[in-house]
Short mmCIF file of C-alpha atoms and ligand atoms in Angstrom, two decimals:
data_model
loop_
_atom_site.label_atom_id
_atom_site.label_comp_id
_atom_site.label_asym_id
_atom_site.label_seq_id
_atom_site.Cartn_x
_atom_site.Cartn_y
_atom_site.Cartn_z
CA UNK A 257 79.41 92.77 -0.99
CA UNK A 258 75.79 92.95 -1.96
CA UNK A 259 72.80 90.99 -2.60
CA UNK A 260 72.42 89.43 -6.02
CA UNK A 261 69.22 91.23 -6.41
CA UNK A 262 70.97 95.05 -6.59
CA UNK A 263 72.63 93.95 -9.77
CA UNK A 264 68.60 94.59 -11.11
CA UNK A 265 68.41 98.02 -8.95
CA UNK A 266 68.44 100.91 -11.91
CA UNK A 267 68.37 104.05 -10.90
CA UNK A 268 64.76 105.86 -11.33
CA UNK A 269 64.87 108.02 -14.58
CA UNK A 270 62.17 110.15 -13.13
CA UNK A 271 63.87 111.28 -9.89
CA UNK A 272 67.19 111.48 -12.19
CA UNK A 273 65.13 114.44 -14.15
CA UNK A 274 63.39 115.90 -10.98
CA UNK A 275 66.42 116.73 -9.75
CA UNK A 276 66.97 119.40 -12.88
CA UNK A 277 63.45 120.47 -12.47
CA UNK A 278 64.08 123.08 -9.65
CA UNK A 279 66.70 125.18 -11.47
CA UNK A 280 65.16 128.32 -12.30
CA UNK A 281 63.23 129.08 -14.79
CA UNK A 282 62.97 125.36 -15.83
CA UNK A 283 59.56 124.32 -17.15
CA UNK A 284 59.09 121.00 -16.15
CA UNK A 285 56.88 118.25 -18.32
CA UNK A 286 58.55 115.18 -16.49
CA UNK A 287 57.11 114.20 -13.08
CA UNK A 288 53.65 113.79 -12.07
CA UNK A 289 53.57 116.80 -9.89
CA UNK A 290 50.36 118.13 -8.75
CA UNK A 291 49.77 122.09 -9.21
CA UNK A 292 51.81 123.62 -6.31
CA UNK A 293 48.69 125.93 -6.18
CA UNK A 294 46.40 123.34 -5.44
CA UNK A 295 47.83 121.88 -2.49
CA UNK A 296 45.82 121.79 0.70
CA UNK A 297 45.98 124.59 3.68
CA UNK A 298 46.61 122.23 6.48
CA UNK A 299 45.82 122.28 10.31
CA UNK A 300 48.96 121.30 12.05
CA UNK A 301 47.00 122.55 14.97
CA UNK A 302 44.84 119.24 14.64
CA UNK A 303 47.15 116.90 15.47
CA UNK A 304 47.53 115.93 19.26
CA UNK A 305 50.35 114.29 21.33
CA UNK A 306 48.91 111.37 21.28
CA UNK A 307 49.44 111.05 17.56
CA UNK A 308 53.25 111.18 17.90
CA UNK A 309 53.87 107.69 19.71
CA UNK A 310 54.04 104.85 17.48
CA UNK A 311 50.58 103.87 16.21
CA UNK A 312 49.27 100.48 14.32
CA UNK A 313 50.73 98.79 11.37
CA UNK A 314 47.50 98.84 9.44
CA UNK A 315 46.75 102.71 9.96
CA UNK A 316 44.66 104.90 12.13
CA UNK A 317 40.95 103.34 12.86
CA UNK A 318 39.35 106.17 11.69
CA UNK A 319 41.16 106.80 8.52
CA UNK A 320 41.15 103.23 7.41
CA UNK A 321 36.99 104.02 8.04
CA UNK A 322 37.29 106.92 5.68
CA UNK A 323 39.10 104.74 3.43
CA UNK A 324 36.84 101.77 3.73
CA UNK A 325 33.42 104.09 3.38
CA UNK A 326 35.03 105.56 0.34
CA UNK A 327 36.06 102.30 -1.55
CA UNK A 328 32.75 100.81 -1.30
CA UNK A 329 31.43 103.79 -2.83
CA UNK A 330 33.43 103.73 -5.91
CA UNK A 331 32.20 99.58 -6.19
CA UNK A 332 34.42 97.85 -4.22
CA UNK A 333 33.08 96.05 -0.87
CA UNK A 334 35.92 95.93 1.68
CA UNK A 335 35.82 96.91 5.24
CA UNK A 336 37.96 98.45 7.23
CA UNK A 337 39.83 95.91 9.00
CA UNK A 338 41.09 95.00 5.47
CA UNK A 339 42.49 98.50 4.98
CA UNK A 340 46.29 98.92 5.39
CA UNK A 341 47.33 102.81 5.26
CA UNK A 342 50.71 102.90 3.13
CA UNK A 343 53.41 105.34 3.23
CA UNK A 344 52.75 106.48 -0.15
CA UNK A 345 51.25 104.15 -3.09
CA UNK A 346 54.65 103.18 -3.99
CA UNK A 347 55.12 101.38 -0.95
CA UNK A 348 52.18 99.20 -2.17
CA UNK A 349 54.01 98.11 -4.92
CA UNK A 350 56.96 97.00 -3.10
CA UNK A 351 55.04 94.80 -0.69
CA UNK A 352 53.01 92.94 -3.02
CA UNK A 353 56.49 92.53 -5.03
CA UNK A 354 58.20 91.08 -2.07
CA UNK A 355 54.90 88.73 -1.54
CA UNK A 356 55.02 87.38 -4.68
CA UNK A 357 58.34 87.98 -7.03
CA UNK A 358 61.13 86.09 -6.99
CA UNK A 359 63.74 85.66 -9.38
CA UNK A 360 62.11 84.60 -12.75
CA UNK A 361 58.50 85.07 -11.45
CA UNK A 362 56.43 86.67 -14.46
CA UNK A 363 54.41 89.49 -13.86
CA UNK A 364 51.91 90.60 -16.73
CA UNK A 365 51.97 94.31 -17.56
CA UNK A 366 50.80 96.81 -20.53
CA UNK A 367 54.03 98.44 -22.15
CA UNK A 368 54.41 100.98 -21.71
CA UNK A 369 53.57 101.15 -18.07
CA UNK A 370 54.56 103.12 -14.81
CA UNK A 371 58.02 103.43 -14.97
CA UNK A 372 58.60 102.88 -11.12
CA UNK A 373 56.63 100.08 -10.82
CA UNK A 374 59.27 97.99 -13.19
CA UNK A 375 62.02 99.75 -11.11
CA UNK A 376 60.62 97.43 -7.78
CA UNK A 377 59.34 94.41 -10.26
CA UNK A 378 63.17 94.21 -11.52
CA UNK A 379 64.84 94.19 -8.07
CA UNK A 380 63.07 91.53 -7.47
CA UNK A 381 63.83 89.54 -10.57
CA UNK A 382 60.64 89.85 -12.60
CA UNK A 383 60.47 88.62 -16.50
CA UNK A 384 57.52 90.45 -18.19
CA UNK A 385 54.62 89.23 -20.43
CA UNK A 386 53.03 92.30 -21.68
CA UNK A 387 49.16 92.65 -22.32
CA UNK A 388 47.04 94.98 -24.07
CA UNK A 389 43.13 96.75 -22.80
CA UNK A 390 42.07 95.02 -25.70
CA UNK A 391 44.08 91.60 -25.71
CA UNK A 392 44.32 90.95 -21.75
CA UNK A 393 45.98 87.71 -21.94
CA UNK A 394 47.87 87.47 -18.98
CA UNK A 395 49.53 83.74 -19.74
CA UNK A 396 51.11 82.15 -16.91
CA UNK A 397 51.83 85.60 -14.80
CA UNK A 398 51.88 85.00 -11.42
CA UNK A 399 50.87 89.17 -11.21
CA UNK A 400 48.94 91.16 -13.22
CA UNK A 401 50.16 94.98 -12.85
CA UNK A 402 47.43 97.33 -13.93
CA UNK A 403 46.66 101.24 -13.73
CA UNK A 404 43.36 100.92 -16.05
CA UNK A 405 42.21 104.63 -14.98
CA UNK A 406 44.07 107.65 -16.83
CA UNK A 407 47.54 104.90 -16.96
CA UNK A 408 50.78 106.36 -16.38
CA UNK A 409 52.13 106.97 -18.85
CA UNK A 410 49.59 107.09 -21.61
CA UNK A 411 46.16 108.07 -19.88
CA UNK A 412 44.17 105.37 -21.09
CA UNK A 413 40.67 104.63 -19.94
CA UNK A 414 39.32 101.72 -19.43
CA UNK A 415 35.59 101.09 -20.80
CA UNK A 416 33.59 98.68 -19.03
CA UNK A 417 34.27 95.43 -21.66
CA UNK A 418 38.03 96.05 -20.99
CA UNK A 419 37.43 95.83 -17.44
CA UNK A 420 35.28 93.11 -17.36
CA UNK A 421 37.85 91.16 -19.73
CA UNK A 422 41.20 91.63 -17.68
CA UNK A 423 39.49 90.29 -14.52
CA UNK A 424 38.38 87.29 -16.47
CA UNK A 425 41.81 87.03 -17.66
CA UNK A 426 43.05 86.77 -14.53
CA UNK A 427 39.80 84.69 -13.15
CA UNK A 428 40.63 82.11 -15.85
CA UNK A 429 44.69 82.09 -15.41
CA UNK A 430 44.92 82.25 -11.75
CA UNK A 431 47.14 85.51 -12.24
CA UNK A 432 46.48 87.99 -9.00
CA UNK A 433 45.30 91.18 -10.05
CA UNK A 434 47.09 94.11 -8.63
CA UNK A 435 45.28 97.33 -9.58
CA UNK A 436 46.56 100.65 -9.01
CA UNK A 437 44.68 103.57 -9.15
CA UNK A 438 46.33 106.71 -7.78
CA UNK A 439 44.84 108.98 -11.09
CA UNK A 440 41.40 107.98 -10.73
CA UNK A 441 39.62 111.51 -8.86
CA UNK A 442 41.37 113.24 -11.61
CA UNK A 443 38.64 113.22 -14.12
CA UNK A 444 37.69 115.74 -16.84
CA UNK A 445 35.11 114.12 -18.97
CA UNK A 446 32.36 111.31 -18.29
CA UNK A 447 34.18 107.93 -18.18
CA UNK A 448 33.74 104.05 -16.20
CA UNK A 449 36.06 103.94 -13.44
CA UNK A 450 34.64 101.03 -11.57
CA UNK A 451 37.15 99.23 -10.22
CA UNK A 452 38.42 95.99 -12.23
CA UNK A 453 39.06 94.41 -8.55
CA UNK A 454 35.16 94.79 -8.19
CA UNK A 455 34.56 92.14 -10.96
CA UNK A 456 37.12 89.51 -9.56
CA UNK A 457 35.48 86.03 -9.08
CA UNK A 458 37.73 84.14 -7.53
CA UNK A 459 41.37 85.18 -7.81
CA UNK A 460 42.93 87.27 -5.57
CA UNK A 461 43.47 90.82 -6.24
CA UNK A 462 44.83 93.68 -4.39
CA UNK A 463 43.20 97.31 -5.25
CA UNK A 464 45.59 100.17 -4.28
CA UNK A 465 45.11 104.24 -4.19
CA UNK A 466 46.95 107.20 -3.39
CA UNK A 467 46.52 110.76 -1.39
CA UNK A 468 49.23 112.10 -3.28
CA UNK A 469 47.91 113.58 -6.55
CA UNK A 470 44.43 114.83 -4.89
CA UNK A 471 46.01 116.45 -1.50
CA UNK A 472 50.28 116.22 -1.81
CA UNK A 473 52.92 113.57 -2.37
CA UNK A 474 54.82 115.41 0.11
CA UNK A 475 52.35 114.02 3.10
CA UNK A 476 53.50 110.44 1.62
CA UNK A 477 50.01 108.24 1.92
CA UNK A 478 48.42 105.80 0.30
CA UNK A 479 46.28 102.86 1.21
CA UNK A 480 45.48 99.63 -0.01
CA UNK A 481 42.42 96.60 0.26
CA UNK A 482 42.77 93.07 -1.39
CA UNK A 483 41.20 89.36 -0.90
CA UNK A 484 40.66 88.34 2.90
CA UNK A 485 44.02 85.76 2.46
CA UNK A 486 46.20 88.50 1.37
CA UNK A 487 45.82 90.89 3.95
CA UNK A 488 47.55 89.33 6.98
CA UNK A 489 50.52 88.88 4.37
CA UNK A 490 50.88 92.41 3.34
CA UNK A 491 50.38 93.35 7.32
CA UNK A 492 53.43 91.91 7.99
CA UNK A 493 55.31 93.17 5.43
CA UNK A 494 54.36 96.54 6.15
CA UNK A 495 55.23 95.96 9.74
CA UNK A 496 59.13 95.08 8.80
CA UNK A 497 59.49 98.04 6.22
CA UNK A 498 58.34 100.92 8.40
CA UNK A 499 56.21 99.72 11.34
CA UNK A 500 53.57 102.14 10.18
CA UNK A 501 52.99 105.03 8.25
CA UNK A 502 53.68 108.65 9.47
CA UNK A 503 50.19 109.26 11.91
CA UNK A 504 51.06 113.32 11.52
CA UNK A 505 50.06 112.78 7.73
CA UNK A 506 47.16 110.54 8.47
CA UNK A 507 45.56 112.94 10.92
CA UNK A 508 46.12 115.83 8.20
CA UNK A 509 44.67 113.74 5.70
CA UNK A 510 41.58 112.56 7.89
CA UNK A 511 40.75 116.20 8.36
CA UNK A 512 40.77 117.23 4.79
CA UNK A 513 38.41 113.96 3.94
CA UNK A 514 36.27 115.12 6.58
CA UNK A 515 36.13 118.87 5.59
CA UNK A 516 34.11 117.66 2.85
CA UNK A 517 34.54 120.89 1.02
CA UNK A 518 33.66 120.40 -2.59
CA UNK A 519 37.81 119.98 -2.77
CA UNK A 520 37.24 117.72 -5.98
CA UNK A 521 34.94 119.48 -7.72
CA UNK A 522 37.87 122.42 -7.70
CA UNK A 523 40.66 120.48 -8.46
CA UNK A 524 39.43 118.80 -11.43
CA UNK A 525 37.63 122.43 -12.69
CA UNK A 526 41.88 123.51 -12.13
CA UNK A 527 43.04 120.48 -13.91
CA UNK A 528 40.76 120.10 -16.53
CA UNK A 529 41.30 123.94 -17.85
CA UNK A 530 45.10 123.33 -17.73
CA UNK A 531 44.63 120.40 -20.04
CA UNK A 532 42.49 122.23 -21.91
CA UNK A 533 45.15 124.78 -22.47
CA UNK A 534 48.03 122.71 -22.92
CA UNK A 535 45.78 120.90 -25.82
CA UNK A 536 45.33 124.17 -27.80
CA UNK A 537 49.22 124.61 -27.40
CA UNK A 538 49.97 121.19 -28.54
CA UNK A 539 47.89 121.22 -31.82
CA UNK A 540 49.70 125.06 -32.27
CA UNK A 541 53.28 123.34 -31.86
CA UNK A 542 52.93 119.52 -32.46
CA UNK A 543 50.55 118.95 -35.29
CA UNK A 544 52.02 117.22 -38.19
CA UNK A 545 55.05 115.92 -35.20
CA UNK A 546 53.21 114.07 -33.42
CA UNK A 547 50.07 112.03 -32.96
CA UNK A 548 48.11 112.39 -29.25
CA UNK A 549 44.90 111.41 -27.23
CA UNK A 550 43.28 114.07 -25.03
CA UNK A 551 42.98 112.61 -22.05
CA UNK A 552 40.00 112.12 -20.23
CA UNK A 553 41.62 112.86 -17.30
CA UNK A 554 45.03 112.01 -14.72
CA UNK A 555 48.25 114.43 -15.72
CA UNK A 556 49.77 113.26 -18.69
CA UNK A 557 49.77 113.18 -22.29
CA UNK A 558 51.69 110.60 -24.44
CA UNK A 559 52.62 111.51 -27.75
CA UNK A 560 53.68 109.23 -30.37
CA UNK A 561 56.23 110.86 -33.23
CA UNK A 562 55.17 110.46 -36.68
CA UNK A 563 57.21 108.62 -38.85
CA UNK A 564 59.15 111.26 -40.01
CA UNK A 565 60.15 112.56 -36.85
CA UNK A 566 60.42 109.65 -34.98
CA UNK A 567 63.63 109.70 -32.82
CA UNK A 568 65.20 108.11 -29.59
CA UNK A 569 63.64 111.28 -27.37
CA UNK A 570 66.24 109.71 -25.12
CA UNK A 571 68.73 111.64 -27.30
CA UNK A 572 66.94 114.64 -27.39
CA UNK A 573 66.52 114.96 -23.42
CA UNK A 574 69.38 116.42 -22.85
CA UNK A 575 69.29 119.28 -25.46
CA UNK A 576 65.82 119.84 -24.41
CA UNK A 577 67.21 120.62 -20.40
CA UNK A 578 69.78 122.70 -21.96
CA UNK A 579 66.74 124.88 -23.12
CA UNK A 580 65.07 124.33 -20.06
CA UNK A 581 62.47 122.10 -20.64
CA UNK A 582 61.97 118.44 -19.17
CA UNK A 583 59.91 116.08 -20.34
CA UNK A 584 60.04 111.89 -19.66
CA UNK A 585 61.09 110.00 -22.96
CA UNK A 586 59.03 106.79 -23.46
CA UNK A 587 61.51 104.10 -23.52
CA UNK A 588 61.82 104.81 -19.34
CA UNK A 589 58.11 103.06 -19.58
CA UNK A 590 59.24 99.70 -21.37
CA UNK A 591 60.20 96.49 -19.68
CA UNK A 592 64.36 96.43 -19.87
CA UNK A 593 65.99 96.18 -23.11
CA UNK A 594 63.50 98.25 -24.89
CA UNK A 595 64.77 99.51 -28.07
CA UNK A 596 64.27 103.50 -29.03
CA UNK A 597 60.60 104.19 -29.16
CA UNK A 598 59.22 107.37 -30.65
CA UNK A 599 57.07 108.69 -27.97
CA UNK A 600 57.14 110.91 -24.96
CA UNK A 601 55.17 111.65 -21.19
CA UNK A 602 54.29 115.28 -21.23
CA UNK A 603 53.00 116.28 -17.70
CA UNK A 604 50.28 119.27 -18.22
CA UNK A 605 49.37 119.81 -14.82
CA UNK A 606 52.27 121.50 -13.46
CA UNK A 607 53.45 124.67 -15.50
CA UNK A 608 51.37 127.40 -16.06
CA UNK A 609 49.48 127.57 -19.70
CA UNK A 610 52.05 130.67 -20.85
CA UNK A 611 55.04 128.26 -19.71
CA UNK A 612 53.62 125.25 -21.27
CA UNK A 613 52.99 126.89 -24.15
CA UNK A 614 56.67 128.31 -24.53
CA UNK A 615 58.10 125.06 -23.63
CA UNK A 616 56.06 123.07 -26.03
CA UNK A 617 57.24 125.17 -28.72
CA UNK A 618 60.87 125.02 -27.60
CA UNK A 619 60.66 121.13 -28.06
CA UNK A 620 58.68 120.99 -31.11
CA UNK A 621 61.37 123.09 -32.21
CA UNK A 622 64.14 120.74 -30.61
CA UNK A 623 62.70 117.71 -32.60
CA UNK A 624 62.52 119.57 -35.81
CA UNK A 625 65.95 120.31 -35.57
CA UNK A 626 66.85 116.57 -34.68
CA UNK A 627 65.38 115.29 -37.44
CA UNK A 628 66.77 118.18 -40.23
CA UNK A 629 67.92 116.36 -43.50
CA UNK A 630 65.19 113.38 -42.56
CA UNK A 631 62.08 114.75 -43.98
C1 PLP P 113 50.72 104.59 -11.32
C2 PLP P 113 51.38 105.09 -10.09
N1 PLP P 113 51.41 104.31 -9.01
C3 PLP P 113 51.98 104.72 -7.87
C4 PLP P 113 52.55 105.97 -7.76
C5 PLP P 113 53.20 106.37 -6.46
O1 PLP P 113 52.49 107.39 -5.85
P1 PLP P 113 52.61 107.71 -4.31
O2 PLP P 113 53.66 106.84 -3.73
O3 PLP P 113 52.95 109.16 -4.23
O4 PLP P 113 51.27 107.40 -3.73
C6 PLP P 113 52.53 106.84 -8.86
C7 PLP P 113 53.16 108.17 -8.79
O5 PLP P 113 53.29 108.91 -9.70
C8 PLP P 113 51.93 106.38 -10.06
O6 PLP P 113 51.89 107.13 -11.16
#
């Protein structure tokens, strides 16, 4: 009855956990929600009639100018006619995986990597080579899947030699880049974020960002650039998944870029005291469990369990709800088949520091228990 391609279609471990995350009293480590108290007081007011009829499949002229102004700023000469508004980020990733994956087509990516991303590159029949910040070999991958600022799920950095060396990766092996960088206004301490697209020679590439983490998912846009012969490519295949994204959303989003308000500046004050906090509570519950990088900025910490703690945390996820605590265990951000890794996606951005702190001692406690008799 259906297409070969939905025996690949797993379900998304991440939405599979959201859906737990609203019972009360639940503190909730697993998505990458935004602070509910940051979101964005929004006009509705602003929008006129004229932005309910059906608008173009690239975006709104004006926001696609926002967009345009804004990527050049960060390094990365485009223009606006090469700007297609998305209906979220994650719609990026499905176009450029219908442009170029078929069945068997291999697509280079770090493991672990976003976890959603592999959920689209699998429908479409992807095999996986799997690359490294400091060993970018991207073989013969037709794509090159990369999120080198604050990465989901580890919050990795990338410093200007590993930028320069995954775009001559992919210069030398003919591999498109596809960078996405959704994370990359979320920043805490003094770090390169140029864009790797920016030092692309002469493959293609396709740079993508998101509205969702800095304003809210919930509006559902994102936008993308890329090389001149992509674009009219990825137009069309916007144009037969949704005709265009919702222009209610754009105009809200257009008025909050123009506003101008020193928005980022308080956001990433917000953010960077709640990951602030949620270290001091990690070193009070997880020292000697785990190992950890502070990140430098995005939402998430990945911890790796020390040897003598080191269990499938997909075993443990279920206890853990019981208490009422959700986290993301790390084999959701392998490549399929992926045998039990010891590691785990905390989000720190959405519970409050007391909750945090109570629900990172619940599952340090959790673990410990697990692993009784072991050590
Ligand atoms: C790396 C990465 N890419 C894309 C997305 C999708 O974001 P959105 O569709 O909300 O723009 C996310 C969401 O968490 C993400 O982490």
């Amino acid at each position: 009855m259906f297409a070969n391609r939905i025996e690949n279609l797993i379900e998304s471990p991440v939405r599979e956990i959201l859906k737990v995350i609203d019972r009360p009293g639940m503190i909730s480590f697993a998505g990458g929600l935004p602070a509910t108290e940051c979101f964005p007081e929004l006009d509705v007011s602003s929008v006129k009639s004229a932005h309910l009829q059906y608008g173009p499949s690239e975006g709104d002229d004006e926001l696609r100018e926002q967009v345009a102004a804004s990527l050049t700023e960060r390094g990365l000469k485009t223009a606006a006619d090469r700007v297609l508004i998305l209906s979220g980020s994650q719609q990026g990733i499905d176009l450029v995986a219908k442009l170029f994956v078929d069945r068997g087509t291999g697509i280079a990516v770090e493991a672990p990597t976003y976890l959603a991303a592999l959920q689209v590159f699998d429908l479409f029949g992807a095999e996986y080579i799997s690359y490294t910040a400091d060993q970018p070999e991207t073989g013969n991958a037709r794509l090159t899947y990369t999120i080198p600022t604050f990465q989901n799920p580890t919050g990795h950095c990338y410093n200007e030699a590993q930028r320069q060396a995954l775009a001559l990766a992919c210069d030398r092996s003919g591999s498109v880049l596809f960078e996405d960088d959704p994370y990359r206004d979320l920043v805490y301490d003094d770090c390169d974020r140029t864009p790797i697209c920016s030092y692309v020679r002469n493959t293609e590439w396709i740079y993508q960002s998101s509205f969702s983490k800095v304003y809210a998912p919930g509006l559902r846009l994102g936008y993308l650039t890329c090389s001149e012969k992509l674009f009219p490519h990825l137009v069309r295949l916007k144009q037969a998944a949704d005709l265009h994204s919702c222009r209610i959303s754009q105009q809200l989003i257009l008025k909050l870029l123009q506003a101008n308000n020193g928005r980022n500046q308080k956001l990433t004050t917000f953010y960077r005291q709640r990951r602030d906090s949620f270290d001091l509570s990690l070193t009070a519950s997880f020292s000697g469990i785990a190992d950890w990088q502070r990140p430098v900025g995005g939402l998430f910490y990945w911890l790796t369990l020390r040897p003598e703690f080191a269990i499938d945390t997909r075993e443990i996820l279920k206890r853990s709800i019981a208490a009422g605590v959700a986290f993301m265990p790390g084999e959701a951000f392998y490549p399929r088949g992926v045998k039990a890794v010891p590691s785990l996606r905390l989000n720190f951005s959405h519970a409050s520091p007391q909750a945090a702190d109570d629900g990172l001692y619940t599952l340090a406690k959790i673990i410990r228990t697990a692993c009784e008799g072991r050590v």
